[in-house]
PDB file of C-alpha atoms (C1' of nucleotides) in Angstrom:
ATOM      1  CA  MET A 212     -39.267  94.785  86.015  1.00 61.00           C
ATOM      2  CA  ASN A 213     -38.678  92.111  83.683  1.00 57.00           C
ATOM      3  CA  LYS A 214     -35.754  92.792  82.623  1.00 53.00           C
ATOM      4  CA  SER A 215     -33.911  90.100  84.071  1.00 54.00           C
ATOM      5  CA  LEU A 216     -35.855  87.545  82.445  1.00 77.00           C
ATOM      6  CA  SER A 217     -34.907  86.120  78.985  1.00 88.00           C
ATOM      7  CA  LYS A 218     -37.159  87.949  75.737  1.00 93.00           C
ATOM      8  CA  ALA A 219     -38.078  84.611  75.242  1.00 94.00           C
ATOM      9  CA  GLU A 220     -39.519  84.462  79.130  1.00 93.00           C
ATOM     10  CA  GLN A 221     -41.740  87.364  78.531  1.00 92.00           C
ATOM     11  CA  ILE A 222     -42.996  85.766  75.378  1.00 94.00           C
ATOM     12  CA  TRP A 223     -43.982  82.999  77.562  1.00 95.00           C
ATOM     13  CA  HIS A 224     -45.690  84.935  79.721  1.00 93.00           C
ATOM     14  CA  THR A 225     -47.198  86.287  77.417  1.00 94.00           C
ATOM     15  CA  VAL A 226     -48.836  83.578  75.472  1.00 95.00           C
ATOM     16  CA  ALA A 227     -50.243  82.070  79.519  1.00 94.00           C
ATOM     17  CA  VAL A 228     -51.919  86.116  79.823  1.00 94.00           C
ATOM     18  CA  ILE A 229     -54.459  84.582  76.782  1.00 95.00           C
ATOM     19  CA  PRO A 230     -57.294  83.498  78.011  1.00 95.00           C
ATOM     20  CA  LYS A 231     -59.353  80.562  76.986  1.00 95.00           C
ATOM     21  CA  GLY A 232     -61.211  79.893  73.970  1.00 96.00           C
ATOM     22  CA  LYS A 233     -59.708  82.413  72.159  1.00 96.00           C
ATOM     23  CA  VAL A 234     -56.666  82.826  70.273  1.00 96.00           C
ATOM     24  CA  ALA A 235     -52.940  85.806  69.385  1.00 96.00           C
ATOM     25  CA  ALA A 236     -51.191  85.988  66.434  1.00 96.00           C
ATOM     26  CA  TYR A 237     -47.385  86.225  66.264  1.00 96.00           C
ATOM     27  CA  GLY A 238     -46.916  89.853  66.130  1.00 95.00           C
ATOM     28  CA  GLN A 239     -49.966  90.362  68.327  1.00 95.00           C
ATOM     29  CA  ILE A 240     -47.765  88.159  70.984  1.00 95.00           C
ATOM     30  CA  ALA A 241     -44.182  89.787  70.462  1.00 95.00           C
ATOM     31  CA  ASP A 242     -46.082  93.207  71.214  1.00 93.00           C
ATOM     32  CA  LEU A 243     -47.874  92.653  73.491  1.00 93.00           C
ATOM     33  CA  ALA A 244     -44.407  90.559  74.825  1.00 93.00           C
ATOM     34  CA  GLY A 245     -42.537  93.856  74.386  1.00 90.00           C
ATOM     35  CA  LEU A 246     -40.540  92.853  71.470  1.00 92.00           C
ATOM     36  CA  PRO A 247     -42.163  95.319  68.110  1.00 92.00           C
ATOM     37  CA  GLY A 248     -41.982  93.460  64.452  1.00 91.00           C
ATOM     38  CA  ARG A 249     -40.806  90.455  66.437  1.00 94.00           C
ATOM     39  CA  ALA A 250     -42.867  87.856  65.434  1.00 95.00           C
ATOM     40  CA  ARG A 251     -39.830  85.347  63.816  1.00 95.00           C
ATOM     41  CA  PHE A 252     -39.468  85.608  67.452  1.00 95.00           C
ATOM     42  CA  VAL A 253     -42.150  84.327  68.825  1.00 96.00           C
ATOM     43  CA  SER A 254     -41.915  80.726  66.888  1.00 94.00           C
ATOM     44  CA  LYS A 255     -38.124  80.209  68.829  1.00 93.00           C
ATOM     45  CA  ALA A 256     -39.396  80.994  72.276  1.00 95.00           C
ATOM     46  CA  LEU A 257     -42.225  78.710  71.612  1.00 94.00           C
ATOM     47  CA  HIS A 258     -40.083  76.241  70.038  1.00 91.00           C
ATOM     48  CA  LEU A 259     -37.641  76.338  72.241  1.00 91.00           C
ATOM     49  CA  ALA A 260     -40.901  76.920  75.239  1.00 91.00           C
ATOM     50  CA  PRO A 261     -40.716  73.975  77.734  1.00 89.00           C
ATOM     51  CA  GLU A 262     -43.134  71.795  77.817  1.00 86.00           C
ATOM     52  CA  THR A 263     -43.669  71.964  81.262  1.00 88.00           C
ATOM     53  CA  LYS A 264     -44.205  75.073  81.123  1.00 88.00           C
ATOM     54  CA  CYS A 265     -47.079  73.590  79.090  1.00 90.00           C
ATOM     55  CA  LEU A 266     -47.613  76.431  77.171  1.00 94.00           C
ATOM     56  CA  PRO A 267     -51.014  77.182  75.152  1.00 95.00           C
ATOM     57  CA  TRP A 268     -49.045  77.647  72.486  1.00 95.00           C
ATOM     58  CA  HIS A 269     -51.953  75.708  70.047  1.00 95.00           C
ATOM     59  CA  ARG A 270     -53.893  79.557  71.246  1.00 96.00           C
ATOM     60  CA  VAL A 271     -51.027  80.407  68.740  1.00 96.00           C
ATOM     61  CA  LEU A 272     -51.825  80.958  65.323  1.00 96.00           C
ATOM     62  CA  ARG A 273     -50.836  83.592  62.868  1.00 95.00           C
ATOM     63  CA  THR A 274     -51.984  87.156  61.982  1.00 95.00           C
ATOM     64  CA  ASN A 275     -54.263  85.730  59.439  1.00 93.00           C
ATOM     65  CA  GLY A 276     -55.798  83.925  61.465  1.00 94.00           C
ATOM     66  CA  GLN A 277     -54.509  80.334  59.893  1.00 93.00           C
ATOM     67  CA  LEU A 278     -52.399  77.729  62.015  1.00 94.00           C
ATOM     68  CA  ALA A 279     -48.746  78.060  61.607  1.00 93.00           C
ATOM     69  CA  PHE A 280     -48.815  74.252  60.122  1.00 91.00           C
ATOM     70  CA  ALA A 281     -48.748  72.733  57.206  1.00 88.00           C
ATOM     71  CA  ALA A 282     -52.838  70.958  57.389  1.00 87.00           C
ATOM     72  CA  ASP A 283     -51.130  67.239  57.440  1.00 84.00           C
ATOM     73  CA  SER A 284     -48.894  68.516  60.413  1.00 87.00           C
ATOM     74  CA  HIS A 285     -49.153  65.423  63.865  1.00 89.00           C
ATOM     75  CA  TYR A 286     -49.178  69.128  65.438  1.00 90.00           C
ATOM     76  CA  ALA A 287     -51.422  70.404  63.193  1.00 92.00           C
ATOM     77  CA  CYS A 288     -53.586  67.603  63.842  1.00 93.00           C
ATOM     78  CA  LEU A 289     -52.979  68.274  67.413  1.00 93.00           C
ATOM     79  CA  GLN A 290     -52.971  71.771  67.795  1.00 94.00           C
ATOM     80  CA  THR A 291     -56.925  72.145  66.274  1.00 94.00           C
ATOM     81  CA  LYS A 292     -58.356  69.274  68.543  1.00 95.00           C
ATOM     82  CA  LEU A 293     -56.340  71.636  71.688  1.00 95.00           C
ATOM     83  CA  LEU A 294     -58.676  74.568  69.817  1.00 96.00           C
ATOM     84  CA  ALA A 295     -61.535  72.589  69.594  1.00 96.00           C
ATOM     85  CA  ALA A 296     -61.592  71.458  73.314  1.00 97.00           C
ATOM     86  CA  GLU A 297     -61.249  75.299  74.358  1.00 97.00           C
ATOM     87  CA  GLY A 298     -64.548  76.110  71.474  1.00 97.00           C
ATOM     88  CA  VAL A 299     -62.326  77.686  69.178  1.00 96.00           C
ATOM     89  CA  PRO A 300     -63.681  75.467  65.779  1.00 95.00           C
ATOM     90  CA  VAL A 301     -61.044  75.250  63.469  1.00 94.00           C
ATOM     91  CA  ILE A 302     -61.965  75.400  59.619  1.00 92.00           C
ATOM     92  CA  LYS A 303     -59.906  74.145  57.228  1.00 90.00           C
ATOM     93  CA  ASN A 304     -56.716  74.812  59.640  1.00 92.00           C
ATOM     94  CA  ARG A 305     -58.582  78.627  60.153  1.00 92.00           C
ATOM     95  CA  VAL A 306     -59.565  79.973  62.254  1.00 95.00           C
ATOM     96  CA  ASN A 307     -62.142  82.954  62.875  1.00 94.00           C
ATOM     97  CA  LEU A 308     -59.908  86.100  64.570  1.00 94.00           C
ATOM     98  CA  ASN A 309     -63.288  87.987  64.145  1.00 93.00           C
ATOM     99  CA  ILE A 310     -65.327  86.003  66.841  1.00 94.00           C
ATOM    100  CA  TYR A 311     -61.743  84.192  68.710  1.00 96.00           C
ATOM    101  CA  GLY A 312     -59.166  87.009  67.742  1.00 95.00           C
ATOM    102  CA  TRP A 313     -58.083  88.210  71.342  1.00 95.00           C
ATOM    103  CA  GLN A 314     -58.796  90.982  72.310  1.00 92.00           C
ATOM    104  CA  PRO A 315     -55.871  91.946  75.269  1.00 91.00           C
ATOM    105  CA  GLU A 316     -57.021  93.962  77.757  1.00 88.00           C
ATOM    106  CA  LEU A 317     -54.551  96.699  79.768  1.00 85.00           C
ATOM    107  CA  GLY A 318     -55.398  95.922  82.949  1.00 89.00           C
ATOM    108  CA  GLU A 319     -55.428  92.037  82.461  1.00 87.00           C
ATOM    109  CA  LEU A 320     -51.800  91.919  80.911  1.00 88.00           C
ATOM    110  CA  LEU A 321     -50.591  94.948  83.863  1.00 86.00           C
ATOM    111  CA  ALA A 322     -51.699  92.045  86.576  1.00 85.00           C
ATOM    112  CA  LYS A 323     -49.820  89.213  84.636  1.00 86.00           C
ATOM    113  CA  LEU A 324     -46.969  90.457  82.518  1.00 84.00           C
ATOM    114  CA  SER A 325     -46.512  93.761  85.328  1.00 69.00           C
ATOM    115  CA  PHE A 326     -45.070  95.206  82.339  1.00 68.00           C
TER     116      PHE A 326
ATOM    117  C1'  DT B 274     -17.362  85.809  69.152  1.00 58.84           C
ATOM    118  C1'  DC B 275     -19.279  84.723  64.536  1.00 58.84           C
ATOM    119  C1'  DG B 276     -22.091  82.458  61.589  1.00 58.84           C
ATOM    120  C1'  DA B 277     -26.882  80.028  61.212  1.00 58.84           C
ATOM    121  C1'  DT B 278     -31.391  79.261  61.917  1.00 58.84           C
ATOM    122  C1'  DG B 279     -36.764  80.094  62.805  1.00 58.84           C
ATOM    123  C1'  DA B 280     -43.947  77.351  64.525  1.00 58.84           C
ATOM    124  C1'  DC B 281     -43.690  85.225  60.817  1.00 58.84           C
ATOM    125  C1'  DA B 282     -45.098  89.620  58.594  1.00 58.84           C
ATOM    126  C1'  DC B 283     -45.475  93.173  54.912  1.00 58.84           C
ATOM    127  C1'  DG B 284     -44.546  94.554  50.208  1.00 58.84           C
ATOM    128  C1'  DC B 285     -44.624  93.659  45.366  1.00 58.84           C
ATOM    129  C1'  DT B 286     -45.811  91.662  41.150  1.00 58.84           C
TER     130       DT B 286
ATOM    131  C1'  DA C 138     -56.478  87.282  44.350  1.00 58.84           C
ATOM    132  C1'  DA C 139     -52.590  84.242  44.894  1.00 58.84           C
ATOM    133  C1'  DG C 140     -48.357  83.357  45.648  1.00 58.84           C
ATOM    134  C1'  DC C 141     -43.300  84.484  46.029  1.00 58.84           C
ATOM    135  C1'  DG C 142     -39.301  86.651  48.031  1.00 58.84           C
ATOM    136  C1'  DT C 143     -37.210  89.838  51.138  1.00 58.84           C
ATOM    137  C1'  DG C 144     -36.752  91.223  56.198  1.00 58.84           C
ATOM    138  C1'  DC C 145     -35.597  92.884  61.617  1.00 58.84           C
ATOM    139  C1'  DC C 146     -33.500  90.258  65.963  1.00 58.84           C
ATOM    140  C1'  DA C 147     -33.045  87.630  69.808  1.00 58.84           C
ATOM    141  C1'  DT C 148     -30.866  82.387  70.945  1.00 58.84           C
ATOM    142  C1'  DC C 149     -27.956  78.367  69.901  1.00 58.84           C
ATOM    143  C1'  DG C 150     -23.902  76.017  68.844  1.00 58.84           C
TER     144       DG C 150
END
DNA sequence: TCGATGACACGCT
DNA sequence: AAGCGTGCCATCG
């Protein structure tokens, strides 16, 4: 199916499936995208993702719930604002995954990713 | 074709 | 409990 798509594109599709108001970890995205353990690649894929894709990159954080950027980074501030705008409070550049952690549903993934 | 890179994750000290 | 160093893999030039 998506075999013709690049790994990066699979990452983009997976990120695009993250529901608003929820957040997912790099490792989780990599796993859902069919690239278990390739969390590092997710970072690169997002960096390569064209802004025209309008991907919700701000919903992607570390497995511990902390933002991937430095607290004083411009992007960190932007990500914090974007998440807050979706109803996800970011405290000290960190999000409570226990509450806002995205719990992917197989049906939704199959419908949008067609894996 | 080869070498270097990277918005990470995990383990050990 | 917190911090540091290492390893995996795909993409870019």
